Short mmCIF file of C-alpha atoms and ligand atoms in Angstrom, two decimals:
data_model
loop_
_atom_site.label_atom_id
_atom_site.label_comp_id
_atom_site.label_asym_id
_atom_site.label_seq_id
_atom_site.Cartn_x
_atom_site.Cartn_y
_atom_site.Cartn_z
CA MET A 1 0.00 0.00 0.00
CA THR A 2 1.53 3.34 -1.01
CA ASP A 3 1.82 6.20 1.50
CA GLU A 4 -0.88 8.13 -0.35
CA ILE A 5 -3.30 5.22 -0.19
CA ALA A 6 -2.54 4.73 3.52
CA ARG A 7 -3.15 8.44 4.20
CA ALA A 8 -6.38 8.39 2.22
CA ALA A 9 -7.52 5.28 4.13
CA GLU A 10 -6.85 7.11 7.39
CA TYR A 11 -8.96 10.10 6.31
CA VAL A 12 -11.80 7.75 5.32
CA ALA A 13 -11.49 5.71 8.56
CA GLU A 14 -11.87 8.87 10.68
CA ALA A 15 -14.72 10.32 8.60
CA ASP A 16 -18.43 10.05 9.33
CA ARG A 17 -19.67 11.86 6.22
CA ILE A 18 -18.07 11.15 2.86
CA PHE A 19 -18.78 13.08 -0.33
CA ALA A 20 -17.85 11.26 -3.54
CA PHE A 21 -17.57 13.47 -6.67
CA VAL A 22 -17.57 11.12 -9.66
CA GLY A 23 -16.53 11.68 -13.26
CA ALA A 24 -16.19 9.69 -16.48
CA GLY A 25 -12.86 8.15 -15.40
CA PHE A 26 -14.71 6.21 -12.69
CA SER A 27 -16.54 4.25 -15.41
CA ALA A 28 -13.53 4.02 -17.77
CA GLU A 29 -12.57 0.55 -16.47
CA SER A 30 -16.11 -0.58 -17.27
CA GLY A 31 -15.44 0.30 -20.89
CA VAL A 32 -17.33 3.61 -20.94
CA PRO A 33 -15.18 6.08 -22.90
CA THR A 34 -14.18 9.33 -21.20
CA PHE A 35 -14.78 12.73 -22.77
CA ARG A 36 -11.29 14.27 -22.60
CA GLY A 37 -7.75 13.01 -22.50
CA GLU A 38 -5.92 11.00 -25.15
CA ASP A 39 -8.78 8.62 -25.98
CA GLY A 40 -11.63 10.91 -24.95
CA ILE A 41 -14.60 11.06 -27.30
CA PHE A 42 -14.53 14.87 -27.39
CA SER A 43 -11.23 14.72 -29.29
CA ASP A 44 -13.56 14.22 -32.26
CA GLU A 45 -14.95 17.73 -32.81
CA LYS A 46 -18.04 16.29 -34.47
CA ILE A 47 -18.90 14.37 -31.31
CA ALA A 48 -18.04 17.22 -28.97
CA GLU A 49 -20.56 19.53 -30.67
CA LEU A 50 -23.30 16.89 -30.16
CA ALA A 51 -23.09 17.52 -26.40
CA TYR A 52 -24.52 21.03 -26.91
CA VAL A 53 -28.25 21.73 -26.68
CA GLU A 54 -27.99 24.02 -29.71
CA THR A 55 -26.86 21.06 -31.81
CA PHE A 56 -29.70 18.95 -30.47
CA GLU A 57 -32.20 21.60 -31.55
CA ARG A 58 -30.53 22.23 -34.92
CA GLU A 59 -29.83 18.62 -35.86
CA PRO A 60 -32.03 16.40 -33.66
CA GLU A 61 -31.64 13.34 -35.88
CA ARG A 62 -27.81 13.32 -35.62
CA ALA A 63 -27.91 14.10 -31.89
CA LEU A 64 -30.48 11.38 -31.15
CA LYS A 65 -28.55 8.80 -33.19
CA TRP A 66 -25.46 9.51 -31.04
CA LEU A 67 -27.47 9.49 -27.81
CA GLN A 68 -29.11 6.18 -28.72
CA GLU A 69 -25.69 4.62 -29.47
CA ALA A 70 -24.41 5.88 -26.10
CA ARG A 71 -27.54 4.54 -24.37
CA SER A 72 -27.15 1.04 -25.90
CA MET A 73 -23.44 1.00 -24.99
CA MET A 74 -24.24 1.96 -21.40
CA ALA A 75 -26.91 -0.70 -21.06
CA ALA A 76 -24.29 -3.33 -21.87
CA VAL A 77 -21.48 -2.34 -19.47
CA GLU A 78 -20.90 -3.62 -15.95
CA PRO A 79 -19.76 -1.95 -12.72
CA ASN A 80 -16.00 -2.18 -12.04
CA GLU A 81 -13.96 -2.63 -8.84
CA GLY A 82 -14.20 1.08 -8.15
CA HIS A 83 -18.01 1.02 -8.15
CA ARG A 84 -17.94 -2.10 -5.95
CA ALA A 85 -15.56 -0.46 -3.46
CA LEU A 86 -17.81 2.62 -3.23
CA ALA A 87 -20.78 0.31 -2.60
CA ARG A 88 -18.86 -1.43 0.22
CA LEU A 89 -18.12 1.96 1.78
CA ALA A 90 -21.80 2.94 1.54
CA ALA A 91 -22.82 -0.38 3.14
CA ARG A 92 -20.88 0.47 6.33
CA ASP A 93 -23.09 1.58 9.22
CA ASP A 94 -20.44 4.01 10.49
CA LYS A 95 -20.27 5.99 7.20
CA THR A 96 -22.76 8.29 5.47
CA VAL A 97 -21.86 8.38 1.78
CA THR A 98 -23.31 10.86 -0.72
CA VAL A 99 -22.39 10.57 -4.40
CA ALA A 100 -22.61 13.48 -6.84
CA THR A 101 -22.05 11.87 -10.19
CA GLN A 102 -21.45 13.68 -13.48
CA ASN A 103 -21.85 10.31 -15.20
CA ILE A 104 -25.05 9.39 -16.93
CA ASP A 105 -24.66 5.63 -16.61
CA GLY A 106 -26.36 3.88 -13.70
CA LEU A 107 -23.25 1.94 -12.62
CA VAL A 108 -22.93 3.41 -9.11
CA GLU A 109 -26.50 2.37 -8.31
CA ARG A 110 -26.12 -1.04 -9.95
CA ALA A 111 -23.06 -1.90 -7.84
CA ALA A 112 -24.83 -0.60 -4.73
CA ARG A 113 -27.99 -2.65 -5.35
CA ARG A 114 -25.94 -5.79 -5.94
CA ALA A 115 -24.17 -5.16 -2.62
CA GLY A 116 -27.56 -4.93 -0.91
CA VAL A 117 -27.17 -1.17 -0.36
CA GLY A 118 -30.45 0.74 -0.28
CA VAL A 119 -30.06 3.48 -2.91
CA GLY A 120 -31.85 6.50 -1.45
CA ARG A 121 -31.74 4.99 2.04
CA ASP A 122 -28.12 4.02 2.82
CA LEU A 123 -26.66 5.83 -0.18
CA ALA A 124 -27.72 9.10 -1.83
CA VAL A 125 -26.75 9.30 -5.53
CA HIS A 126 -27.28 12.68 -7.19
CA HIS A 127 -27.13 12.72 -11.00
CA ILE A 128 -26.04 16.32 -11.53
CA HIS A 129 -25.63 15.84 -15.31
CA GLY A 130 -28.77 13.76 -15.58
CA SER A 131 -29.16 10.11 -16.43
CA MET A 132 -29.29 8.07 -19.62
CA THR A 133 -31.79 5.76 -17.91
CA ARG A 134 -34.58 8.34 -17.92
CA ILE A 135 -36.31 9.48 -21.09
CA VAL A 136 -38.09 12.84 -21.16
CA CYS A 137 -39.84 15.05 -23.68
CA HIS A 138 -37.56 17.85 -24.88
CA ASP A 139 -40.49 20.28 -25.01
CA CYS A 140 -42.73 19.61 -22.02
CA GLY A 141 -40.25 17.71 -19.87
CA ARG A 142 -42.63 14.86 -19.07
CA ALA A 143 -40.84 11.63 -18.19
CA VAL A 144 -41.71 8.63 -20.31
CA ASP A 145 -43.04 5.42 -18.74
CA ALA A 146 -40.66 4.22 -16.02
CA SER A 147 -40.60 0.77 -17.63
CA PHE A 148 -37.68 1.99 -19.72
CA ASP A 149 -35.83 2.91 -16.53
CA ALA A 150 -36.56 -0.56 -15.16
CA SER A 151 -35.20 -2.42 -18.19
CA PHE A 152 -32.07 -0.28 -18.21
CA ASP A 153 -31.55 -0.55 -14.44
CA ALA A 154 -32.34 -4.25 -14.52
CA SER A 155 -28.57 -4.50 -14.98
CA ASP A 156 -28.99 -7.09 -17.68
CA GLY A 157 -29.40 -4.33 -20.22
CA GLY A 158 -32.99 -5.39 -20.88
CA ASP A 159 -34.51 -5.39 -24.33
CA ASP A 160 -35.30 -1.74 -24.19
CA ALA A 161 -37.94 -1.22 -26.91
CA LEU A 162 -37.29 2.48 -27.26
CA ASP A 163 -34.95 3.47 -30.12
CA LEU A 164 -34.32 7.21 -29.94
CA SER A 165 -32.74 7.26 -33.40
CA GLU A 166 -36.29 6.69 -34.72
CA MET A 167 -37.14 10.08 -33.15
CA PRO A 168 -40.14 8.99 -31.05
CA THR A 169 -42.37 11.84 -29.89
CA CYS A 170 -44.20 12.75 -26.71
CA GLU A 171 -47.80 11.55 -26.59
CA HIS A 172 -48.82 14.70 -24.72
CA CYS A 173 -47.34 17.45 -26.84
CA GLY A 174 -45.61 15.84 -29.83
CA GLY A 175 -42.18 17.01 -28.68
CA LEU A 176 -39.08 14.88 -29.29
CA LEU A 177 -38.15 12.29 -26.67
CA ARG A 178 -34.55 12.37 -25.46
CA PRO A 179 -32.43 11.06 -22.56
CA ASP A 180 -32.68 13.18 -19.44
CA VAL A 181 -29.00 14.18 -19.66
CA VAL A 182 -27.73 17.75 -19.23
CA LEU A 183 -26.27 19.03 -22.49
CA PHE A 184 -23.92 22.03 -22.59
CA GLY A 185 -25.99 25.19 -22.25
CA GLU A 186 -28.67 23.42 -20.21
CA MET A 187 -29.35 24.00 -16.52
CA LEU A 188 -28.39 21.30 -14.07
CA PRO A 189 -31.25 19.64 -12.16
CA GLN A 190 -31.50 22.05 -9.25
CA GLU A 191 -32.64 19.58 -6.60
CA ALA A 192 -29.77 17.19 -7.33
CA PHE A 193 -27.26 20.03 -7.50
CA GLN A 194 -28.39 21.74 -4.28
CA ALA A 195 -28.37 18.41 -2.43
CA SER A 196 -24.82 17.89 -3.71
CA VAL A 197 -23.79 21.34 -2.48
CA GLN A 198 -25.18 20.52 0.98
CA ALA A 199 -23.38 17.18 1.06
CA ALA A 200 -20.11 18.77 -0.09
CA ARG A 201 -20.33 21.47 2.58
CA SER A 202 -20.99 19.00 5.40
CA ALA A 203 -18.48 16.33 4.39
CA ASP A 204 -15.47 15.28 6.46
CA VAL A 205 -13.81 13.81 3.35
CA GLY A 206 -14.30 14.46 -0.37
CA LEU A 207 -13.27 11.69 -2.79
CA LEU A 208 -12.64 13.04 -6.32
CA LEU A 209 -12.96 9.96 -8.50
CA GLY A 210 -12.02 10.13 -12.17
CA THR A 211 -12.92 13.69 -13.10
CA SER A 212 -10.97 16.34 -14.99
CA GLY A 213 -12.81 18.98 -12.96
CA ILE A 214 -13.37 21.45 -15.78
CA VAL A 215 -17.14 21.42 -16.28
CA TYR A 216 -19.06 23.97 -14.24
CA PRO A 217 -20.97 24.42 -12.03
CA ALA A 218 -20.31 20.75 -11.08
CA ALA A 219 -16.56 21.30 -10.72
CA ASP A 220 -17.20 23.89 -8.02
CA LEU A 221 -18.38 21.19 -5.60
CA PRO A 222 -14.90 20.04 -4.47
CA ARG A 223 -13.95 23.66 -3.80
CA GLN A 224 -17.10 24.07 -1.67
CA ALA A 225 -16.20 20.92 0.28
CA SER A 226 -12.64 22.07 0.84
CA ARG A 227 -13.72 25.58 1.91
CA ALA A 228 -16.11 24.04 4.44
CA GLY A 229 -13.25 22.03 5.94
CA ALA A 230 -13.33 18.67 4.15
CA SER A 231 -10.09 16.85 3.39
CA LEU A 232 -9.92 16.05 -0.33
CA VAL A 233 -8.53 12.88 -1.89
CA GLU A 234 -8.12 12.70 -5.69
CA ILE A 235 -7.78 9.36 -7.47
CA ASN A 236 -6.84 9.93 -11.09
CA PRO A 237 -3.92 8.73 -13.23
CA ASN A 238 -3.49 12.31 -14.49
CA PRO A 239 -3.21 15.77 -12.89
CA THR A 240 -6.44 17.80 -13.03
CA ASP A 241 -7.70 21.30 -12.33
CA LEU A 242 -8.69 20.04 -8.88
CA SER A 243 -5.37 18.42 -7.88
CA SER A 244 -4.04 21.57 -6.19
CA LEU A 245 -7.06 21.59 -3.85
CA CYS A 246 -6.37 18.06 -2.61
CA ASP A 247 -4.75 16.87 0.62
CA VAL A 248 -3.92 13.51 -0.95
CA VAL A 249 -3.42 12.78 -4.66
CA ILE A 250 -3.32 9.15 -5.75
CA ARG A 251 -2.03 8.87 -9.31
CA ALA A 252 -3.79 5.62 -10.15
CA LYS A 253 -6.94 4.18 -11.65
CA THR A 254 -9.97 4.24 -9.37
CA GLY A 255 -10.64 0.54 -10.01
CA GLU A 256 -7.20 -0.24 -8.58
CA ALA A 257 -6.78 2.35 -5.82
CA LEU A 258 -10.25 2.90 -4.35
CA PRO A 259 -10.65 -0.73 -3.19
CA GLN A 260 -7.33 -0.39 -1.31
CA VAL A 261 -8.43 2.88 0.30
CA VAL A 262 -11.86 1.56 1.29
CA ASP A 263 -10.64 -1.83 2.51
CA GLY A 264 -7.78 -0.18 4.38
CA ALA A 265 -10.11 2.26 6.19
C1 BV8 B 301 -24.63 25.33 -17.42
C2 BV8 B 301 -23.35 15.82 -21.96
C3 BV8 B 301 -25.86 27.32 -17.31
C4 BV8 B 301 -24.01 14.73 -21.21
C5 BV8 B 301 -21.85 17.11 -20.59
C6 BV8 B 301 -16.57 29.08 -19.92
C7 BV8 B 301 -15.90 28.88 -18.72
C8 BV8 B 301 -16.45 28.09 -17.71
C9 BV8 B 301 -17.69 27.49 -17.89
C10 BV8 B 301 -18.36 27.68 -19.08
C11 BV8 B 301 -17.80 28.46 -20.10
N1 BV8 B 301 -18.68 28.45 -21.14
C12 BV8 B 301 -19.75 27.71 -20.82
C13 BV8 B 301 -19.57 27.24 -19.56
C14 BV8 B 301 -20.50 26.37 -18.82
C15 BV8 B 301 -20.35 24.92 -19.30
C16 BV8 B 301 -18.95 24.42 -19.01
O1 BV8 B 301 -18.58 24.19 -17.90
N2 BV8 B 301 -18.13 24.30 -20.09
C17 BV8 B 301 -16.76 23.84 -19.88
C18 BV8 B 301 -16.41 22.77 -20.92
C19 BV8 B 301 -15.83 25.05 -19.99
N3 BV8 B 301 -21.29 24.17 -18.48
C20 BV8 B 301 -22.54 23.97 -18.91
O2 BV8 B 301 -22.97 24.32 -19.99
C21 BV8 B 301 -23.46 23.32 -17.89
N4 BV8 B 301 -24.66 24.07 -17.80
O3 BV8 B 301 -23.63 25.90 -17.05
O4 BV8 B 301 -25.84 25.91 -17.52
C22 BV8 B 301 -27.15 27.83 -17.76
C23 BV8 B 301 -27.66 28.93 -17.09
C24 BV8 B 301 -28.87 29.44 -17.50
C25 BV8 B 301 -29.58 28.84 -18.54
C26 BV8 B 301 -29.06 27.72 -19.19
C27 BV8 B 301 -27.83 27.21 -18.80
C28 BV8 B 301 -23.82 21.92 -18.36
C29 BV8 B 301 -22.67 21.00 -18.11
C30 BV8 B 301 -23.07 19.58 -18.48
C31 BV8 B 301 -22.54 19.28 -19.82
N5 BV8 B 301 -22.79 17.87 -20.19
N6 BV8 B 301 -22.04 16.04 -21.37
C32 BV8 B 301 -23.17 13.51 -21.36
O5 BV8 B 301 -22.99 13.08 -22.52
O6 BV8 B 301 -22.70 13.05 -20.32
S1 BV8 B 301 -20.27 17.49 -20.17
C33 BV8 B 301 -19.33 16.15 -19.91
O7 BV8 B 301 -18.22 16.59 -19.09
C34 BV8 B 301 -20.00 15.05 -19.10
O8 BV8 B 301 -21.22 15.47 -18.50
C35 BV8 B 301 -18.98 14.79 -18.01
O9 BV8 B 301 -19.61 14.26 -16.95
C36 BV8 B 301 -18.46 16.16 -17.78
C37 BV8 B 301 -17.22 16.24 -16.93
O10 BV8 B 301 -16.22 15.45 -17.53
P1 BV8 B 301 -15.50 14.35 -16.60
O11 BV8 B 301 -16.54 13.49 -15.99
O12 BV8 B 301 -14.54 15.03 -15.68
O13 BV8 B 301 -14.75 13.48 -17.68
P2 BV8 B 301 -13.45 13.85 -18.53
O14 BV8 B 301 -13.45 12.96 -19.73
O15 BV8 B 301 -13.34 15.34 -18.71
O16 BV8 B 301 -12.23 13.44 -17.57
C38 BV8 B 301 -12.06 12.07 -17.25
C39 BV8 B 301 -11.00 12.02 -16.16
O17 BV8 B 301 -10.87 10.66 -15.76
C40 BV8 B 301 -9.63 12.46 -16.63
O18 BV8 B 301 -9.08 13.34 -15.66
C41 BV8 B 301 -8.82 11.16 -16.70
O19 BV8 B 301 -7.47 11.37 -16.33
C42 BV8 B 301 -9.50 10.34 -15.65
N7 BV8 B 301 -9.42 8.88 -15.82
C43 BV8 B 301 -9.33 8.16 -16.97
N8 BV8 B 301 -9.31 6.83 -16.65
C44 BV8 B 301 -9.41 6.74 -15.30
C45 BV8 B 301 -9.47 8.04 -14.77
N9 BV8 B 301 -9.57 8.28 -13.45
C46 BV8 B 301 -9.59 7.22 -12.63
N10 BV8 B 301 -9.55 5.94 -13.06
C47 BV8 B 301 -9.45 5.67 -14.38
N11 BV8 B 301 -9.37 4.38 -14.80
ZN1 ZN B 302 -44.10 16.64 -24.35
#
């Protein structure tokens, strides 16, 4: 166990309230591509522009084709050792864990459910950039039948009947259906974001897991935690905009390092 991992384990052992700020790197070892960095999907300009709400409104067919491909890919991936370690931490009676995830896959919840952790009871997971598992109408915001959520969350991928690339429309207003993910230029879900701010401000320890820390206002959460007195631990193979805020920096993959931190705490 490296010194950094031992120090991080000590912080976690002494903490009651733990705030986990999760980014795309946390799902990288599950095969979900990250956005930035050498193999990030945003290195392809054409893809990067699809993450903007303007593009969605200008070219809905291209945007929905991409979102459907991402949705099918995410239905097929599995939680990795990092997700499982976070679930073990949440299962502990002496720890209150809150997760603010920028990821739109449901992998944190899937690992938690499989570990018998009550999502919403023992573990709060706030999707501050939305979730691929929910489908809403772009115009009136109505959520589509939860059955789609169930098939997606069923963790076997399910035979989700909905194909967004066919541009299905809302039965109430005729608007286009789309995943409930936050595109650039869209507001974050305020309830999830405010709950994340509260959790960050009351945390003893903040775990920064696989995020480049450049997308706002999400990336302000670690700063809020630190200002309120939390000790910050970053686990990321690369330096980030948040590294200088951290008390401990572990230059490793979350799937390798987080299990050591959690099991050493
Ligand atoms: C809003 C779509 C306001 C969904 C995403 C100028 C300056 C500052 C800010 C702005 C600006 N101009 C505009 C803004 C605001 C903008 C923003 O922050 N832009 C940035 C790029 C400068 N933000 C917004 O638009 C947000 N909305 O501000 O609304 C508003 C007000 C009024 C009215 C209307 C609107 C909306 C932000 C949400 C955007 N959605 N994607 C999707 O497809 O997911 S962004 C995208 O980036 C994802 O959501 C992702 O979650 C997010 C953050 O990325 P990361 O998760 O950190 O991932 P990344 O690839 O960057 O990094 C991966 C890291 O993992 C790396 O560090 C790598 O080293 C590491 N890693 C790799 N492997 C591993 C690993 N770590 C550990 N283990 C491994 N194995
Ligand atoms: Zn509608």
